[in-house]
CSV table of C-alpha atoms in Angstrom, one decimal:
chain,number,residue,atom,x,y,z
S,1,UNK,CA,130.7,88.8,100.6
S,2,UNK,CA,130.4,87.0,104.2
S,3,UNK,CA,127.8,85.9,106.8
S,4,UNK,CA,125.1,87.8,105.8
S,5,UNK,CA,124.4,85.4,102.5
S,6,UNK,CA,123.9,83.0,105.3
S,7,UNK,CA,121.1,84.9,106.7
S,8,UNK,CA,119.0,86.4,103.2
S,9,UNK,CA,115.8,86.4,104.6
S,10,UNK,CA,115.5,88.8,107.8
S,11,UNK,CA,112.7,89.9,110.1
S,12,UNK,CA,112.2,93.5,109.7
S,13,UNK,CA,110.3,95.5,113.0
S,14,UNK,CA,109.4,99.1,111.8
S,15,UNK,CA,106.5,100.2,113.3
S,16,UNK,CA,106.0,96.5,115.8
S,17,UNK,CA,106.6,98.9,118.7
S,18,UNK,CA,103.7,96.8,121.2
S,19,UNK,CA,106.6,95.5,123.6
S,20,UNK,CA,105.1,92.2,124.2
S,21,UNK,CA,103.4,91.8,119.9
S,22,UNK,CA,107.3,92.8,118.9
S,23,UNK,CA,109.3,90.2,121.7
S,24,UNK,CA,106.5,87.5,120.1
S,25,UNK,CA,107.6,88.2,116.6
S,26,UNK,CA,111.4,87.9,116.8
S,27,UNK,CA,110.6,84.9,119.1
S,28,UNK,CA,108.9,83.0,116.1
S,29,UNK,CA,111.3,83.9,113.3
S,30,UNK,CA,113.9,82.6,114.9
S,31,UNK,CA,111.8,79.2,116.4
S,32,UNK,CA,111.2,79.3,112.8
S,33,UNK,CA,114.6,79.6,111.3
S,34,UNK,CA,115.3,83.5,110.7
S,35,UNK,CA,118.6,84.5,111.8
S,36,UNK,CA,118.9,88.3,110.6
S,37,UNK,CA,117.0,90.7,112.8
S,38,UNK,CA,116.7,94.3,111.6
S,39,UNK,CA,115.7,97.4,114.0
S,40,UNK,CA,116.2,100.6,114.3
S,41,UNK,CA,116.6,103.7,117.3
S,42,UNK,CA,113.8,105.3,114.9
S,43,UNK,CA,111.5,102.5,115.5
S,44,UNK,CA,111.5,102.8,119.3
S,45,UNK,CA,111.7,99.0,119.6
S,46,UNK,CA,114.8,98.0,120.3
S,47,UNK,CA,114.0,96.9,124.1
S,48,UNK,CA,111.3,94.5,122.8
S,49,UNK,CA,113.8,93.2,120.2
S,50,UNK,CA,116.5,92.5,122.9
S,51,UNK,CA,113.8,90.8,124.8
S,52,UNK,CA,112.9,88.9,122.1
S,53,UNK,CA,116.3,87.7,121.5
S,54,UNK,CA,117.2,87.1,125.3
S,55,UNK,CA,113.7,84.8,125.8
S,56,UNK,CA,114.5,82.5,122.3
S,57,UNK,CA,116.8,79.3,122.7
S,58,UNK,CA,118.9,80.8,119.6
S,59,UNK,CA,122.4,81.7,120.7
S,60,UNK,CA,123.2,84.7,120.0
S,61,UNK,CA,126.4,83.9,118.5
S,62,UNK,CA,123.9,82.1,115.8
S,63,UNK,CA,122.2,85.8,115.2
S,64,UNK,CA,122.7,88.8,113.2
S,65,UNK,CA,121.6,91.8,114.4
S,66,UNK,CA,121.2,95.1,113.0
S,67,UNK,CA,119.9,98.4,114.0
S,68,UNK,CA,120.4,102.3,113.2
S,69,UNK,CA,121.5,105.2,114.5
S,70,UNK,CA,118.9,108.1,114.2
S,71,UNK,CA,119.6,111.1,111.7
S,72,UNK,CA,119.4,113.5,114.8
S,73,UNK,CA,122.4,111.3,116.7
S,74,UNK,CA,124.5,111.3,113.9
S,75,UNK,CA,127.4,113.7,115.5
S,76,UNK,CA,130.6,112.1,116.4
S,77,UNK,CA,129.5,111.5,120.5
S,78,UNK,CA,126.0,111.2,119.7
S,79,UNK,CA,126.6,107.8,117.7
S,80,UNK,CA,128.8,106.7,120.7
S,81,UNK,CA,126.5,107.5,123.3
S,82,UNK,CA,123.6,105.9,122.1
S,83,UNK,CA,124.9,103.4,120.0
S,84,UNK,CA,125.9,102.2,123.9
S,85,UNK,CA,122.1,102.6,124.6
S,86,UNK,CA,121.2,100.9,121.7
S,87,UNK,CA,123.6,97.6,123.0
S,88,UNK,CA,122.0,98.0,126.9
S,89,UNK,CA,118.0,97.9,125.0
S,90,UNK,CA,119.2,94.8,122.7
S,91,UNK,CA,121.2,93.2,125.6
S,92,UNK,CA,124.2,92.9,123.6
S,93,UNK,CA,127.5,92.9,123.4
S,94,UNK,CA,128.0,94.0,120.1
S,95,UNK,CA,125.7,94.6,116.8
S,96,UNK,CA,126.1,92.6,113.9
S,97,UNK,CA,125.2,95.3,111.5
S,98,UNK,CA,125.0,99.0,112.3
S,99,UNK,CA,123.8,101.6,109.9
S,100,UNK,CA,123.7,105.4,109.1
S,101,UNK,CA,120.0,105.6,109.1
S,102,UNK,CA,119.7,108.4,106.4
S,103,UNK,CA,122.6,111.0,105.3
S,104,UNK,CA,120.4,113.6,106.8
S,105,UNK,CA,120.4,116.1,109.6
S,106,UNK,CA,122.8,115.8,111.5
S,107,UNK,CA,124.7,113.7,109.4
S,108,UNK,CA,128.3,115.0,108.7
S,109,UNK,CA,130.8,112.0,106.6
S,110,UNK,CA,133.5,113.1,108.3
S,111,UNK,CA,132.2,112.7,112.1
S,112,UNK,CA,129.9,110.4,111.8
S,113,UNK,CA,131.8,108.0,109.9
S,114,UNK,CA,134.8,108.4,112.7
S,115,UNK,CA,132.7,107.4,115.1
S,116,UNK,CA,131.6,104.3,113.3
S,117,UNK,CA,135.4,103.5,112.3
S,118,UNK,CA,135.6,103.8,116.1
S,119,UNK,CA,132.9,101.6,117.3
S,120,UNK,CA,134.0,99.0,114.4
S,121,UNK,CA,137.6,99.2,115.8
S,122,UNK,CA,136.7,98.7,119.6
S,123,UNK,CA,134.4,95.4,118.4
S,124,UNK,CA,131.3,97.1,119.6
S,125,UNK,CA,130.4,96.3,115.6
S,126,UNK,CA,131.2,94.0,113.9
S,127,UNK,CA,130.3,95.5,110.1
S,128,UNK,CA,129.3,99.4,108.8
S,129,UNK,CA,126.0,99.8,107.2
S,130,UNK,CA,124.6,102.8,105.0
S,131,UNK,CA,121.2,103.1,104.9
S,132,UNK,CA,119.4,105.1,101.5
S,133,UNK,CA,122.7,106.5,100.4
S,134,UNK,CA,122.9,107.4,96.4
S,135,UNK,CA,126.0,106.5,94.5
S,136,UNK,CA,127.5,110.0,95.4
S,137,UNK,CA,127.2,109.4,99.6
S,138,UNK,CA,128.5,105.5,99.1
S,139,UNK,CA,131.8,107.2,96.8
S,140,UNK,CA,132.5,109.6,99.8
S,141,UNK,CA,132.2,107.1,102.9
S,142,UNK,CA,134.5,104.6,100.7
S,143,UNK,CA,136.9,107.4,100.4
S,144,UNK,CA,136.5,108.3,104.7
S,145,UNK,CA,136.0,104.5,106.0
S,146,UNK,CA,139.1,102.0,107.1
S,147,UNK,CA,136.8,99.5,107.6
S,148,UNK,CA,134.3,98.2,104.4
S,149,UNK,CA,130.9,99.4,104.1
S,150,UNK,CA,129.2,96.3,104.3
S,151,UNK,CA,125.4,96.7,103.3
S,152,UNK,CA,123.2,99.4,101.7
S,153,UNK,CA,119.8,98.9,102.7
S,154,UNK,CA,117.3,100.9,100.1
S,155,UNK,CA,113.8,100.4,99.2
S,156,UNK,CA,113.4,97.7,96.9
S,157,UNK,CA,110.3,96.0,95.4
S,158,UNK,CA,108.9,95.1,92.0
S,159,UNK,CA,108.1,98.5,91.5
S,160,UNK,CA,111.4,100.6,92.5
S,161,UNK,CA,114.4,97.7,91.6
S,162,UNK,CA,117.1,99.5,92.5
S,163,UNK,CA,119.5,99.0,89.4
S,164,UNK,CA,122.3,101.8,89.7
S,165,UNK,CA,122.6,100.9,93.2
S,166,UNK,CA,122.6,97.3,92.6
S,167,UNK,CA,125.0,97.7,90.1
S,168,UNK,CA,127.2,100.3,92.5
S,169,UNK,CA,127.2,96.9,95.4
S,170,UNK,CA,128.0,94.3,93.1
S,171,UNK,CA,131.0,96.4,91.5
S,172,UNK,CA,132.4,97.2,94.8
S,173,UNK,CA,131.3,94.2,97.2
S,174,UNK,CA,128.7,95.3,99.5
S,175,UNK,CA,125.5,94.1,100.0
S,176,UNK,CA,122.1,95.7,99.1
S,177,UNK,CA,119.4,94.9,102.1
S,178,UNK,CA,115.5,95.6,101.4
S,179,UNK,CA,113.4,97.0,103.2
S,180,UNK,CA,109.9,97.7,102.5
S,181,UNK,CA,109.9,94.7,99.5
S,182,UNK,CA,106.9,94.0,99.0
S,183,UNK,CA,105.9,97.8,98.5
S,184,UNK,CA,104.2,98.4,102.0
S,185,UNK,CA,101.6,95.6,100.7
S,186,UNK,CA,101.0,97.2,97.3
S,187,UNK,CA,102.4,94.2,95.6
S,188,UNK,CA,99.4,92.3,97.1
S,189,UNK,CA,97.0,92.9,94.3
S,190,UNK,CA,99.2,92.3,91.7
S,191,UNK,CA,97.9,90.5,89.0
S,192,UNK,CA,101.3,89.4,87.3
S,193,UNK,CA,102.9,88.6,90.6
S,194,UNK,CA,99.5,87.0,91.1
S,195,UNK,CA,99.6,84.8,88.2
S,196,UNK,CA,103.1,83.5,89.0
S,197,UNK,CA,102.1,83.0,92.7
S,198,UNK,CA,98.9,80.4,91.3
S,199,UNK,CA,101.5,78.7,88.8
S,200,UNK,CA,103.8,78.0,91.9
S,201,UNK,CA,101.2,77.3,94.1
S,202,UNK,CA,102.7,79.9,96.2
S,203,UNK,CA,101.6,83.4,98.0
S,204,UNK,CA,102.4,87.0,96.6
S,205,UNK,CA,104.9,87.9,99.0
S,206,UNK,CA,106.7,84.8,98.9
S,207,UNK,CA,106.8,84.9,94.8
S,208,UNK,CA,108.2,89.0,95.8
S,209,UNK,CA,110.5,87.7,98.0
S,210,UNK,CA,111.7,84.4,95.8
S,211,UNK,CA,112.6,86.9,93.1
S,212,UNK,CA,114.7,89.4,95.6
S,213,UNK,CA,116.4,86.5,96.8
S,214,UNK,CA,117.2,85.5,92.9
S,215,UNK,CA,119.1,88.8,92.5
S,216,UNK,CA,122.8,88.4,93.3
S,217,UNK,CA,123.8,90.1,96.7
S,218,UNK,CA,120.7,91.6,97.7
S,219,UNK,CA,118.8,90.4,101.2
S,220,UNK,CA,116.0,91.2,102.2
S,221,UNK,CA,113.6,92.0,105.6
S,222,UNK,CA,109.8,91.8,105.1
S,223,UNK,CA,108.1,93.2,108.4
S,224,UNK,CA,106.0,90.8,109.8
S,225,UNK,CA,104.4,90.7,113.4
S,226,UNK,CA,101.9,88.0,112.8
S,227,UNK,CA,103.2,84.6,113.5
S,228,UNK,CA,101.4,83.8,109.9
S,229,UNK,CA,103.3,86.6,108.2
S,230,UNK,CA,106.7,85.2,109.6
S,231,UNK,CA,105.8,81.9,108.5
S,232,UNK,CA,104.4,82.8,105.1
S,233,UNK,CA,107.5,84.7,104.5
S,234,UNK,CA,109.9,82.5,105.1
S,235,UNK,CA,108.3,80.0,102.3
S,236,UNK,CA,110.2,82.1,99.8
S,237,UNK,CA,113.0,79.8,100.0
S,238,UNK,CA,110.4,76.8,98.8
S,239,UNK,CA,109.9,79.0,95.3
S,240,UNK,CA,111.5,78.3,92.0
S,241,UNK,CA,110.7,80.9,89.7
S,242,UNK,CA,111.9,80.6,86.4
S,243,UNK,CA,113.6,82.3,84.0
S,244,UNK,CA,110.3,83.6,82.5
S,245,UNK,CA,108.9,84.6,86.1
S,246,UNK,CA,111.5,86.8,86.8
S,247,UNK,CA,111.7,88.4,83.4
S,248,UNK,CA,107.7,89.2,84.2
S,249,UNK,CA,108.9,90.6,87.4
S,250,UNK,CA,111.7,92.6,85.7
S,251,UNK,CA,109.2,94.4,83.7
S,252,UNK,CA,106.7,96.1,86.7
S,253,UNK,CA,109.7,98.4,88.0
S,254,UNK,CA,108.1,102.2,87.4
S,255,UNK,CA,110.4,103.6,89.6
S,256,UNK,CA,107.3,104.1,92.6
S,257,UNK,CA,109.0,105.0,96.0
S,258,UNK,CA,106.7,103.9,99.0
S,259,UNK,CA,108.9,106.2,101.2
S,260,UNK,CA,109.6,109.7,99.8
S,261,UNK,CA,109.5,113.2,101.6
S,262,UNK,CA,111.2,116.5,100.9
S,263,UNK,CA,115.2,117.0,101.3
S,264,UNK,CA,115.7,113.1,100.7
S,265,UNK,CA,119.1,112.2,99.4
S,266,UNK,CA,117.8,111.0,95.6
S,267,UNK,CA,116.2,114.4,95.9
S,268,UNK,CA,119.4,116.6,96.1
């Protein structure tokens, strides 16, 4: 695997759509040493991410950015035409990281992949994502791609770990990115991920995060928009947990999905 185990911790934006709240936040993860930025064209943010970006003293060189393409722009000129949009709004050159949102709607292997072989082949990208693809979606874009799928980014928490698909990256080297890890705030309350957080002298989410971060290949993007959050957050790194702490954590997966609506792609 390559430059993203350099950057394991990222600043997730979903839903940080107030231009100048959103600009603020990827301003202080970087100031505070975040170097993986994750959007979206969903999110409707992008602009206040590139602005973000263009007003920090990071070099963008130092950065690695990632965003999605929308299930609806998922034909073949769709994901070039606004994959260029997407660049313009993030006042970029190229995207570190660019993902199949879902395999939904307009999604089609064939033409969607070719245009992502395409953007990867004219430099516009620099790696191809996958984004909530089961085992059965990952097989079929191996068989289409030229270029390696880099990352799978799932939901991935305590409570929903992911195994089959962890297993599926580590077997054939790909990353597995996290979003929503720390259960849309559900882990908050925890009382075993509460208990380890006192014995480290350490918050909830940074105990969550620690133990993500313990898990070979898998990264992982917290949103945060509050300067506190970003900062709190990046404390995982500080954690140790033991053997014992992550065997505790181990045990709370239940296989709860914070994000789940009809015609989903585990629901086929």
């Amino acid at each position: 695997m390559s430059e993203l185990d350099l950057h394991r911790l990222g600043l997730g934006t979903w839903q940080n759509r107030e231009t100048e709240q959103c600009a603020a936040s990827v301003r202080t993860a970087l100031e505070t040493g975040y170097r993986h930025i994750d959007t979206a064209q969903a999110y409707e943010n992008e602009a206040a991410v590139g602005r973000g970006i263009a007003e920090s003293s990071v070099p963008r060189e130092e950065m690695f950015l990632a965003t999605k393409v929308q299930s609806g722009n998922l034909g073949y000129d769709d994901v070039i035409a606004t994959t260029g949009v997407s660049l313009d709004r993030l006042r970029t050159d190229y995207i570190d990281l660019l993902y199949v949102h879902w395999p939904i709607d307009s999604y089609d292997a064939e033409e969607t992949l070719a245009a992502f072989q395409r953007l990867f082949d004219e430099g516009k990208i620099r790696h191809v994502g996958v984004s909530n693809f089961e085992p059965r979606h990952l097989d079929e874009a191996r068989e289409i791609l030229d270029a390696p799928i880099f990352a799978n980014q799932v939901e991935l928490h305590p409570y929903l770990q992911q195994t089959e698909l962890r297993e599926y990256a580590a077997e054939h080297g790909h990353h597995v990115v996290a979003y929503s890890p720390l259960a849309r705030t559900e882990v908050l309350d925890d009382p075993v991920l509460g208990d380890i957080a006192e014995k480290h002298d350490a918050s909830v989410p940074q105990v969550t995060l620690a133990w993500l971060l313990s898990l070979d290949g898998v990264v992982a993007i917290p949103k945060a928009t509050s300067a506190e959050h970003i900062r709190d957050n990046w404390g995982a790194y500080d954690v140790d947990l033991d053997e014992e702490d992550c065997a505790r954590i181990a045990d709370l997966d239940r296989g709860q999905r914070e994000v789940d609506f009809e015609g989903t792609p585990w629901d086929e």
